[in-house]
PDB file of C-alpha atoms in Angstrom:
ATOM      1  CA  MET A   1      91.786  43.070 132.085  1.00  0.00           C
ATOM      2  CA  ALA A   2      92.782  40.750 134.920  1.00  0.00           C
ATOM      3  CA  ARG A   3      92.607  42.171 138.417  1.00  0.00           C
ATOM      4  CA  GLY A   4      96.241  41.339 139.050  1.00  0.00           C
ATOM      5  CA  GLN A   5      97.516  43.549 136.245  1.00  0.00           C
ATOM      6  CA  THR A   6      98.726  47.070 136.848  1.00  0.00           C
ATOM      7  CA  TRP A   7      95.482  48.899 136.233  1.00  0.00           C
ATOM      8  CA  GLY A   8      96.428  52.369 137.380  1.00  0.00           C
ATOM      9  CA  ARG A   9      99.518  52.535 135.237  1.00  0.00           C
ATOM     10  CA  GLN A  10      97.722  51.270 132.133  1.00  0.00           C
ATOM     11  CA  TRP A  11      94.574  53.396 132.336  1.00  0.00           C
ATOM     12  CA  PHE A  12      95.856  56.034 129.903  1.00  0.00           C
ATOM     13  CA  LYS A  13      96.189  53.321 127.287  1.00  0.00           C
ATOM     14  CA  TRP A  14      92.672  51.953 127.203  1.00  0.00           C
ATOM     15  CA  MET A  15      90.235  54.656 128.262  1.00  0.00           C
ATOM     16  CA  ALA A  16      89.021  57.495 126.084  1.00  0.00           C
ATOM     17  CA  LEU A  17      90.835  60.544 127.365  1.00  0.00           C
ATOM     18  CA  VAL A  18      91.071  64.242 126.851  1.00  0.00           C
ATOM     19  CA  LEU A  19      94.762  64.989 127.152  1.00  0.00           C
ATOM     20  CA  CYS A  20      96.772  68.188 126.927  1.00  0.00           C
ATOM     21  CA  LEU A  21      98.941  68.336 123.805  1.00  0.00           C
ATOM     22  CA  GLY A  22     102.088  68.625 125.856  1.00  0.00           C
ATOM     23  CA  LEU A  23     101.625  65.163 127.333  1.00  0.00           C
ATOM     24  CA  ILE A  24     102.441  63.561 124.005  1.00  0.00           C
ATOM     25  CA  SER A  25     105.511  65.713 123.392  1.00  0.00           C
ATOM     26  CA  VAL A  26     108.937  64.149 123.442  1.00  0.00           C
ATOM     27  CA  ASN A  27     109.848  65.513 126.848  1.00  0.00           C
ATOM     28  CA  LEU A  28     106.481  64.842 128.471  1.00  0.00           C
ATOM     29  CA  THR A  29     106.800  68.104 130.370  1.00  0.00           C
ATOM     30  CA  ALA A  30     104.669  70.601 128.501  1.00  0.00           C
ATOM     31  CA  CYS A  31     101.526  69.451 130.296  1.00  0.00           C
ATOM     32  CA  THR A  32     102.502  71.988 132.931  1.00  0.00           C
ATOM     33  CA  LEU A  33     101.050  74.548 130.536  1.00  0.00           C
ATOM     34  CA  ARG A  34      97.808  73.669 132.304  1.00  0.00           C
ATOM     35  CA  ASN A  35      99.411  74.990 135.472  1.00  0.00           C
ATOM     36  CA  PRO A  36     102.095  77.542 134.548  1.00  0.00           C
ATOM     37  CA  THR A  37     102.883  78.174 138.231  1.00  0.00           C
ATOM     38  CA  ALA A  38     104.074  74.591 138.849  1.00  0.00           C
ATOM     39  CA  GLN A  39     107.715  74.441 139.910  1.00  0.00           C
ATOM     40  CA  VAL A  40     108.333  70.959 138.473  1.00  0.00           C
ATOM     41  CA  PRO A  41     106.892  68.989 135.516  1.00  0.00           C
ATOM     42  CA  GLN A  42     103.625  67.609 136.835  1.00  0.00           C
ATOM     43  CA  LEU A  43     100.380  66.019 135.735  1.00  0.00           C
ATOM     44  CA  VAL A  44      97.058  66.674 137.482  1.00  0.00           C
ATOM     45  CA  LEU A  45      94.472  63.910 137.111  1.00  0.00           C
ATOM     46  CA  ALA A  46      91.046  63.151 138.567  1.00  0.00           C
ATOM     47  CA  THR A  47      89.653  60.027 140.211  1.00  0.00           C
ATOM     48  CA  PRO A  48      86.064  59.576 141.416  1.00  0.00           C
ATOM     49  CA  SER A  49      87.204  57.707 144.511  1.00  0.00           C
ATOM     50  CA  GLY A  50      90.235  57.636 146.750  1.00  0.00           C
ATOM     51  CA  PRO A  51      92.224  54.533 147.710  1.00  0.00           C
ATOM     52  CA  ALA A  52      90.621  51.966 150.010  1.00  0.00           C
ATOM     53  CA  THR A  53      93.924  50.522 151.231  1.00  0.00           C
ATOM     54  CA  PHE A  54      97.669  50.714 150.631  1.00  0.00           C
ATOM     55  CA  ASN A  55      97.933  46.922 151.027  1.00  0.00           C
ATOM     56  CA  TYR A  56      97.752  45.556 147.494  1.00  0.00           C
ATOM     57  CA  PRO A  57      96.662  41.926 148.143  1.00  0.00           C
ATOM     58  CA  LEU A  58      93.730  43.153 150.248  1.00  0.00           C
ATOM     59  CA  ASN A  59      92.500  45.716 147.738  1.00  0.00           C
ATOM     60  CA  THR A  60      89.052  45.261 146.184  1.00  0.00           C
ATOM     61  CA  SER A  61      88.628  48.748 144.717  1.00  0.00           C
ATOM     62  CA  PHE A  62      89.233  49.648 141.088  1.00  0.00           C
ATOM     63  CA  TYR A  63      90.554  53.056 142.156  1.00  0.00           C
ATOM     64  CA  SER A  64      93.908  52.438 143.772  1.00  0.00           C
ATOM     65  CA  VAL A  65      97.431  53.812 143.954  1.00  0.00           C
ATOM     66  CA  PHE A  66      99.138  50.555 143.033  1.00  0.00           C
ATOM     67  CA  GLY A  67      99.579  51.189 139.322  1.00  0.00           C
ATOM     68  CA  PHE A  68     101.762  54.171 140.187  1.00  0.00           C
ATOM     69  CA  ILE A  69     103.878  52.617 142.961  1.00  0.00           C
ATOM     70  CA  TYR A  70     104.259  48.966 141.945  1.00  0.00           C
ATOM     71  CA  GLU A  71     105.382  46.903 138.986  1.00  0.00           C
ATOM     72  CA  GLY A  72     105.317  43.236 138.139  1.00  0.00           C
ATOM     73  CA  LEU A  73     107.777  41.083 136.281  1.00  0.00           C
ATOM     74  CA  LEU A  74     106.261  42.043 132.916  1.00  0.00           C
ATOM     75  CA  GLN A  75     104.125  44.820 131.479  1.00  0.00           C
ATOM     76  CA  THR A  76     101.627  45.052 128.632  1.00  0.00           C
ATOM     77  CA  ASN A  77     102.284  47.306 125.661  1.00  0.00           C
ATOM     78  CA  GLY A  78      99.334  49.695 125.506  1.00  0.00           C
ATOM     79  CA  LEU A  79      99.238  49.747 121.699  1.00  0.00           C
ATOM     80  CA  THR A  80     100.032  46.168 120.693  1.00  0.00           C
ATOM     81  CA  LEU A  81      98.992  44.382 123.930  1.00  0.00           C
ATOM     82  CA  ASP A  82     102.230  42.412 123.667  1.00  0.00           C
ATOM     83  CA  LEU A  83     104.063  41.440 126.849  1.00  0.00           C
ATOM     84  CA  GLU A  84     107.250  43.405 127.476  1.00  0.00           C
ATOM     85  CA  PRO A  85     110.009  43.290 130.104  1.00  0.00           C
ATOM     86  CA  ALA A  86     109.527  45.174 133.369  1.00  0.00           C
ATOM     87  CA  LEU A  87     111.284  44.020 136.554  1.00  0.00           C
ATOM     88  CA  ALA A  88     112.254  40.920 134.571  1.00  0.00           C
ATOM     89  CA  GLN A  89     114.472  41.761 131.629  1.00  0.00           C
ATOM     90  CA  SER A  90     113.757  38.414 129.952  1.00  0.00           C
ATOM     91  CA  TRP A  91     112.024  35.087 130.433  1.00  0.00           C
ATOM     92  CA  GLU A  92     112.359  31.546 129.137  1.00  0.00           C
ATOM     93  CA  ILE A  93     109.594  28.989 128.628  1.00  0.00           C
ATOM     94  CA  SER A  94     110.480  25.292 128.642  1.00  0.00           C
ATOM     95  CA  PRO A  95     109.604  23.124 125.613  1.00  0.00           C
ATOM     96  CA  ASN A  96     106.832  21.366 127.556  1.00  0.00           C
ATOM     97  CA  LYS A  97     105.316  24.795 128.483  1.00  0.00           C
ATOM     98  CA  LYS A  98     105.262  23.920 132.186  1.00  0.00           C
ATOM     99  CA  GLN A  99     108.263  25.923 133.382  1.00  0.00           C
ATOM    100  CA  ILE A 100     108.975  29.663 133.148  1.00  0.00           C
ATOM    101  CA  ILE A 101     112.228  31.213 134.328  1.00  0.00           C
ATOM    102  CA  PHE A 102     112.247  34.983 134.805  1.00  0.00           C
ATOM    103  CA  ASN A 103     115.557  36.838 134.742  1.00  0.00           C
ATOM    104  CA  LEU A 104     115.472  39.991 136.852  1.00  0.00           C
ATOM    105  CA  ARG A 105     117.278  43.163 135.854  1.00  0.00           C
ATOM    106  CA  GLU A 106     120.557  44.033 137.490  1.00  0.00           C
ATOM    107  CA  ASN A 107     120.642  46.543 140.336  1.00  0.00           C
ATOM    108  CA  LEU A 108     116.901  46.686 140.968  1.00  0.00           C
ATOM    109  CA  ARG A 109     116.017  48.691 144.076  1.00  0.00           C
ATOM    110  CA  TRP A 110     113.008  49.405 146.199  1.00  0.00           C
ATOM    111  CA  SER A 111     111.941  52.991 146.753  1.00  0.00           C
ATOM    112  CA  ASP A 112     113.784  52.975 150.106  1.00  0.00           C
ATOM    113  CA  GLY A 113     117.026  52.051 148.328  1.00  0.00           C
ATOM    114  CA  LYS A 114     117.114  48.388 149.399  1.00  0.00           C
ATOM    115  CA  THR A 115     118.012  45.775 146.772  1.00  0.00           C
ATOM    116  CA  LEU A 116     115.170  43.923 145.037  1.00  0.00           C
ATOM    117  CA  THR A 117     116.010  40.261 144.397  1.00  0.00           C
ATOM    118  CA  SER A 118     114.403  36.935 143.558  1.00  0.00           C
ATOM    119  CA  ASP A 119     113.677  36.543 147.271  1.00  0.00           C
ATOM    120  CA  ASP A 120     111.098  39.328 146.941  1.00  0.00           C
ATOM    121  CA  VAL A 121     109.446  37.482 144.046  1.00  0.00           C
ATOM    122  CA  VAL A 122     109.260  34.189 145.945  1.00  0.00           C
ATOM    123  CA  PHE A 123     108.014  36.002 149.046  1.00  0.00           C
ATOM    124  CA  SER A 124     105.287  37.773 147.079  1.00  0.00           C
ATOM    125  CA  TYR A 125     103.888  34.545 145.665  1.00  0.00           C
ATOM    126  CA  GLN A 126     104.645  31.823 148.190  1.00  0.00           C
ATOM    127  CA  GLU A 127     104.144  33.801 151.400  1.00  0.00           C
ATOM    128  CA  VAL A 128     101.509  36.328 150.348  1.00  0.00           C
ATOM    129  CA  TYR A 129      99.500  35.643 147.199  1.00  0.00           C
ATOM    130  CA  LEU A 130      99.321  31.861 147.706  1.00  0.00           C
ATOM    131  CA  ASN A 131      98.986  32.058 151.478  1.00  0.00           C
ATOM    132  CA  PRO A 132      95.597  30.582 152.538  1.00  0.00           C
ATOM    133  CA  LYS A 133      95.553  32.957 155.527  1.00  0.00           C
ATOM    134  CA  ILE A 134      95.648  36.009 153.233  1.00  0.00           C
ATOM    135  CA  PRO A 135      92.202  36.517 151.647  1.00  0.00           C
ATOM    136  CA  SER A 136      92.893  37.791 148.150  1.00  0.00           C
ATOM    137  CA  GLY A 137      91.169  37.428 144.792  1.00  0.00           C
ATOM    138  CA  ILE A 138      94.594  37.069 143.209  1.00  0.00           C
ATOM    139  CA  GLN A 139      94.569  33.394 144.119  1.00  0.00           C
ATOM    140  CA  ASP A 140      91.778  32.832 141.608  1.00  0.00           C
ATOM    141  CA  ILE A 141      93.850  33.958 138.639  1.00  0.00           C
ATOM    142  CA  LEU A 142      96.848  31.901 139.759  1.00  0.00           C
ATOM    143  CA  ARG A 143      94.972  28.613 139.566  1.00  0.00           C
ATOM    144  CA  VAL A 144      96.168  26.715 136.509  1.00  0.00           C
ATOM    145  CA  GLY A 145      94.079  24.963 133.861  1.00  0.00           C
ATOM    146  CA  GLN A 146      91.438  22.340 134.532  1.00  0.00           C
ATOM    147  CA  SER A 147      93.229  21.068 137.625  1.00  0.00           C
ATOM    148  CA  ARG A 148      92.978  24.552 139.259  1.00  0.00           C
ATOM    149  CA  THR A 149      96.346  23.848 140.881  1.00  0.00           C
ATOM    150  CA  PHE A 150      98.624  26.615 142.112  1.00  0.00           C
ATOM    151  CA  PRO A 151     102.108  27.093 140.637  1.00  0.00           C
ATOM    152  CA  THR A 152     105.280  26.449 142.600  1.00  0.00           C
ATOM    153  CA  VAL A 153     107.851  29.221 142.832  1.00  0.00           C
ATOM    154  CA  LYS A 154     111.514  29.049 143.760  1.00  0.00           C
ATOM    155  CA  ALA A 155     114.623  31.188 143.439  1.00  0.00           C
ATOM    156  CA  LEU A 156     117.425  29.725 141.317  1.00  0.00           C
ATOM    157  CA  ASP A 157     119.787  32.520 142.352  1.00  0.00           C
ATOM    158  CA  SER A 158     119.476  36.187 143.321  1.00  0.00           C
ATOM    159  CA  ARG A 159     118.171  37.191 139.886  1.00  0.00           C
ATOM    160  CA  ARG A 160     116.434  34.093 138.502  1.00  0.00           C
ATOM    161  CA  VAL A 161     113.029  32.784 139.562  1.00  0.00           C
ATOM    162  CA  GLU A 162     111.385  29.591 138.382  1.00  0.00           C
ATOM    163  CA  PHE A 163     107.623  29.063 138.140  1.00  0.00           C
ATOM    164  CA  ARG A 164     106.351  25.532 137.551  1.00  0.00           C
ATOM    165  CA  ILE A 165     102.782  24.675 136.592  1.00  0.00           C
ATOM    166  CA  PRO A 166     101.167  21.231 136.340  1.00  0.00           C
ATOM    167  CA  GLU A 167      99.983  21.623 132.750  1.00  0.00           C
ATOM    168  CA  PRO A 168     100.434  24.041 129.851  1.00  0.00           C
ATOM    169  CA  PHE A 169      98.205  27.076 130.403  1.00  0.00           C
ATOM    170  CA  ALA A 170      98.473  29.903 127.895  1.00  0.00           C
ATOM    171  CA  PRO A 171      97.146  32.781 130.080  1.00  0.00           C
ATOM    172  CA  PHE A 172      99.545  32.019 132.924  1.00  0.00           C
ATOM    173  CA  LEU A 173     102.468  34.095 131.644  1.00  0.00           C
ATOM    174  CA  ARG A 174     100.332  37.208 131.291  1.00  0.00           C
ATOM    175  CA  PHE A 175      98.677  36.708 134.666  1.00  0.00           C
ATOM    176  CA  VAL A 176     101.789  35.946 136.677  1.00  0.00           C
ATOM    177  CA  GLY A 177     103.838  38.622 134.936  1.00  0.00           C
ATOM    178  CA  GLY A 178     101.437  41.441 135.776  1.00  0.00           C
ATOM    179  CA  ILE A 179     101.050  40.956 139.521  1.00  0.00           C
ATOM    180  CA  PRO A 180     103.065  43.441 141.625  1.00  0.00           C
ATOM    181  CA  ILE A 181     106.134  42.253 143.472  1.00  0.00           C
ATOM    182  CA  LEU A 182     106.077  43.152 147.185  1.00  0.00           C
ATOM    183  CA  PRO A 183     108.984  44.103 149.511  1.00  0.00           C
ATOM    184  CA  ALA A 184     109.941  41.107 151.659  1.00  0.00           C
ATOM    185  CA  HIS A 185     112.190  43.155 153.939  1.00  0.00           C
ATOM    186  CA  ILE A 186     109.203  45.273 155.013  1.00  0.00           C
ATOM    187  CA  LEU A 187     106.242  42.893 154.910  1.00  0.00           C
ATOM    188  CA  ARG A 188     107.670  39.501 155.891  1.00  0.00           C
ATOM    189  CA  PRO A 189     107.493  40.217 159.660  1.00  0.00           C
ATOM    190  CA  GLY A 190     103.761  40.812 159.224  1.00  0.00           C
ATOM    191  CA  ILE A 191     103.376  37.374 157.675  1.00  0.00           C
ATOM    192  CA  GLN A 192     105.416  35.623 160.346  1.00  0.00           C
ATOM    193  CA  THR A 193     103.780  37.213 163.413  1.00  0.00           C
ATOM    194  CA  LEU A 194     100.167  36.715 164.494  1.00  0.00           C
ATOM    195  CA  ASP A 195      97.719  39.009 166.236  1.00  0.00           C
ATOM    196  CA  ALA A 196      95.596  38.112 169.279  1.00  0.00           C
ATOM    197  CA  GLN A 197      93.067  36.346 167.044  1.00  0.00           C
ATOM    198  CA  GLY A 198      95.738  34.184 165.415  1.00  0.00           C
ATOM    199  CA  ASN A 199      95.687  36.036 162.107  1.00  0.00           C
ATOM    200  CA  PRO A 200      98.826  37.296 160.333  1.00  0.00           C
ATOM    201  CA  ARG A 201      99.591  40.855 161.389  1.00  0.00           C
ATOM    202  CA  PHE A 202      99.941  41.522 157.654  1.00  0.00           C
ATOM    203  CA  LEU A 203      96.149  41.844 157.471  1.00  0.00           C
ATOM    204  CA  SER A 204      96.258  45.072 159.473  1.00  0.00           C
ATOM    205  CA  MET A 205      99.351  46.543 157.809  1.00  0.00           C
ATOM    206  CA  TRP A 206      99.401  49.410 155.331  1.00  0.00           C
ATOM    207  CA  GLY A 207      95.877  50.729 155.760  1.00  0.00           C
ATOM    208  CA  ILE A 208      95.114  54.216 154.494  1.00  0.00           C
ATOM    209  CA  ASP A 209      95.952  55.566 157.948  1.00  0.00           C
ATOM    210  CA  THR A 210      99.581  54.483 157.456  1.00  0.00           C
ATOM    211  CA  PRO A 211     101.947  57.427 156.796  1.00  0.00           C
ATOM    212  CA  VAL A 212     102.639  57.306 153.072  1.00  0.00           C
ATOM    213  CA  GLN A 213     106.398  57.606 153.658  1.00  0.00           C
ATOM    214  CA  GLU A 214     106.271  54.079 155.126  1.00  0.00           C
ATOM    215  CA  ILE A 215     104.853  52.546 151.940  1.00  0.00           C
ATOM    216  CA  VAL A 216     107.713  51.012 149.924  1.00  0.00           C
ATOM    217  CA  GLY A 217     107.268  50.222 146.234  1.00  0.00           C
ATOM    218  CA  ASN A 218     109.154  49.531 143.024  1.00  0.00           C
ATOM    219  CA  GLY A 219     107.129  51.518 140.487  1.00  0.00           C
ATOM    220  CA  ALA A 220     107.721  54.795 138.712  1.00  0.00           C
ATOM    221  CA  TYR A 221     106.351  56.842 141.627  1.00  0.00           C
ATOM    222  CA  VAL A 222     106.131  56.901 145.401  1.00  0.00           C
ATOM    223  CA  MET A 223     103.424  58.560 147.464  1.00  0.00           C
ATOM    224  CA  GLU A 224     104.439  61.915 148.855  1.00  0.00           C
ATOM    225  CA  ARG A 225     101.184  62.988 150.499  1.00  0.00           C
ATOM    226  CA  TYR A 226      97.646  61.706 150.989  1.00  0.00           C
ATOM    227  CA  THR A 227      94.770  63.916 152.095  1.00  0.00           C
ATOM    228  CA  PRO A 228      91.616  61.790 152.530  1.00  0.00           C
ATOM    229  CA  SER A 229      88.748  62.731 150.195  1.00  0.00           C
ATOM    230  CA  GLN A 230      90.957  65.363 148.529  1.00  0.00           C
ATOM    231  CA  ARG A 231      94.110  64.147 146.785  1.00  0.00           C
ATOM    232  CA  VAL A 232      97.074  61.820 146.552  1.00  0.00           C
ATOM    233  CA  VAL A 233     100.391  63.367 145.521  1.00  0.00           C
ATOM    234  CA  PHE A 234     102.994  61.123 143.909  1.00  0.00           C
ATOM    235  CA  ARG A 235     106.606  62.014 143.177  1.00  0.00           C
ATOM    236  CA  ARG A 236     109.101  60.300 140.930  1.00  0.00           C
ATOM    237  CA  ASN A 237     110.811  57.267 142.446  1.00  0.00           C
ATOM    238  CA  PRO A 238     114.577  58.052 142.357  1.00  0.00           C
ATOM    239  CA  TYR A 239     115.378  54.321 142.311  1.00  0.00           C
ATOM    240  CA  TYR A 240     113.093  53.403 139.422  1.00  0.00           C
ATOM    241  CA  TRP A 241     114.866  51.093 136.968  1.00  0.00           C
ATOM    242  CA  GLN A 242     113.812  52.541 133.615  1.00  0.00           C
ATOM    243  CA  LYS A 243     115.955  55.017 131.656  1.00  0.00           C
ATOM    244  CA  ASP A 244     115.547  56.718 128.286  1.00  0.00           C
ATOM    245  CA  LYS A 245     117.818  56.224 125.272  1.00  0.00           C
ATOM    246  CA  GLN A 246     120.200  58.874 126.604  1.00  0.00           C
ATOM    247  CA  GLY A 247     120.509  57.062 129.931  1.00  0.00           C
ATOM    248  CA  LYS A 248     118.449  59.577 131.909  1.00  0.00           C
ATOM    249  CA  ASN A 249     116.142  58.345 134.641  1.00  0.00           C
ATOM    250  CA  LEU A 250     112.448  57.986 133.877  1.00  0.00           C
ATOM    251  CA  PRO A 251     109.730  59.073 134.277  1.00  0.00           C
ATOM    252  CA  ARG A 252     110.288  62.641 133.134  1.00  0.00           C
ATOM    253  CA  ILE A 253     107.162  63.902 134.875  1.00  0.00           C
ATOM    254  CA  GLU A 254     108.317  64.650 138.409  1.00  0.00           C
ATOM    255  CA  ARG A 255     104.961  64.778 140.171  1.00  0.00           C
ATOM    256  CA  ILE A 256     101.433  63.450 139.698  1.00  0.00           C
ATOM    257  CA  ILE A 257      98.543  64.969 141.610  1.00  0.00           C
ATOM    258  CA  TRP A 258      95.541  62.670 141.823  1.00  0.00           C
ATOM    259  CA  GLN A 259      92.530  64.805 142.675  1.00  0.00           C
ATOM    260  CA  ILE A 260      89.644  62.919 144.293  1.00  0.00           C
ATOM    261  CA  ILE A 261      86.515  64.358 142.637  1.00  0.00           C
ATOM    262  CA  GLU A 262      83.413  62.199 142.870  1.00  0.00           C
ATOM    263  CA  SER A 263      81.192  64.194 140.516  1.00  0.00           C
ATOM    264  CA  THR A 264      81.895  63.843 136.784  1.00  0.00           C
ATOM    265  CA  ASP A 265      80.298  67.254 136.245  1.00  0.00           C
ATOM    266  CA  THR A 266      82.775  68.788 138.675  1.00  0.00           C
ATOM    267  CA  GLN A 267      85.626  66.975 136.932  1.00  0.00           C
ATOM    268  CA  LEU A 268      84.519  68.491 133.634  1.00  0.00           C
ATOM    269  CA  LEU A 269      84.362  71.993 135.122  1.00  0.00           C
ATOM    270  CA  ARG A 270      87.833  71.558 136.637  1.00  0.00           C
ATOM    271  CA  PHE A 271      89.202  70.427 133.284  1.00  0.00           C
ATOM    272  CA  MET A 272      87.627  73.321 131.399  1.00  0.00           C
ATOM    273  CA  SER A 273      89.085  75.751 133.944  1.00  0.00           C
ATOM    274  CA  GLN A 274      92.535  74.148 133.374  1.00  0.00           C
ATOM    275  CA  GLU A 275      92.795  72.652 136.848  1.00  0.00           C
ATOM    276  CA  LEU A 276      93.089  69.124 135.383  1.00  0.00           C
ATOM    277  CA  ASP A 277      95.407  67.941 132.608  1.00  0.00           C
ATOM    278  CA  ALA A 278      93.371  64.891 131.584  1.00  0.00           C
ATOM    279  CA  LEU A 279      89.804  63.693 131.749  1.00  0.00           C
ATOM    280  CA  GLU A 280      87.894  60.515 130.973  1.00  0.00           C
ATOM    281  CA  VAL A 281      85.324  61.469 128.337  1.00  0.00           C
ATOM    282  CA  SER A 282      81.705  60.711 129.186  1.00  0.00           C
ATOM    283  CA  PRO A 283      79.152  60.417 126.339  1.00  0.00           C
ATOM    284  CA  GLU A 284      77.291  63.426 127.735  1.00  0.00           C
ATOM    285  CA  ALA A 285      80.387  65.622 127.631  1.00  0.00           C
ATOM    286  CA  PHE A 286      81.739  64.545 124.254  1.00  0.00           C
ATOM    287  CA  GLN A 287      79.984  67.114 122.054  1.00  0.00           C
ATOM    288  CA  LEU A 288      80.941  70.014 124.316  1.00  0.00           C
ATOM    289  CA  LEU A 289      84.555  68.898 124.494  1.00  0.00           C
ATOM    290  CA  LYS A 290      84.719  68.319 120.749  1.00  0.00           C
ATOM    291  CA  LYS A 291      83.564  71.879 120.089  1.00  0.00           C
ATOM    292  CA  GLU A 292      86.025  73.368 122.566  1.00  0.00           C
ATOM    293  CA  SER A 293      89.083  71.266 121.715  1.00  0.00           C
ATOM    294  CA  LYS A 294      90.640  73.619 119.144  1.00  0.00           C
ATOM    295  CA  ARG A 295      89.879  76.831 120.973  1.00  0.00           C
ATOM    296  CA  ARG A 296      91.172  75.520 124.305  1.00  0.00           C
ATOM    297  CA  ASN A 297      94.094  73.568 122.812  1.00  0.00           C
ATOM    298  CA  PHE A 298      93.433  69.989 123.915  1.00  0.00           C
ATOM    299  CA  THR A 299      93.033  66.737 122.031  1.00  0.00           C
ATOM    300  CA  ILE A 300      90.458  63.965 122.356  1.00  0.00           C
ATOM    301  CA  PHE A 301      91.916  60.466 122.091  1.00  0.00           C
ATOM    302  CA  ASN A 302      89.860  57.355 121.484  1.00  0.00           C
ATOM    303  CA  ALA A 303      92.059  54.546 122.769  1.00  0.00           C
TER     304      ALA A 303
END
């Protein structure tokens, strides 16, 4: 999977997991059976390492919060691997395969309530991801074809964004669609102002010492609390765009608690004592979990 894709949000779909039966119920709320004292529908997960930064372009760690708090223009279906709409409700590819126009959804908002527009998309690519002063591995996946040329990006109006590439390049749609869109109204001043060394102030923004309430995203969740080496608590983003068939806001799970537990043995013990709702299955633990699955009412999924 490309680094620019939304790893955190997709991890359920491609790792072997032990998951409480309630998680696959229609309402996605019964996983609180693992914690009957919870006041809201919640999911408690484990990660072997905490976040290294809250600044997405500067991240080099696999374990990050970005899959929960950010989305890109498109998303990947976890079962079919097909591309599906996310922030962009549709897209058009020109006959010569060198132009893609993304059409954003109406009334998109950031987690602070501000409107998300095509300006945010252009900012994310032109001023951040393609900025030579911002060291980011994302630039590598945005180079197109044999020429290794970067795309050009421009806003056609407040909801339409055009990407142009120098030659047809089949992976480009998947790559460019999966990279998170960043909030221009928050981060642009950090691009435009320099520090004493002449570097964009952006490079020192949104470290893990930043209060989580200052981190603005567009994903299903926002960070509510971060305790270093212990946990990250996410709560549902009230401005998230997606709704169910009845028109109710998604996600249905109100809170996610991301427990930072380095030892896989400790993770297993926490799961068996019902302190965790899901667990990545290690080969060493498989036989034990298989024997206990019926008695303890959980299911092993091989994704």
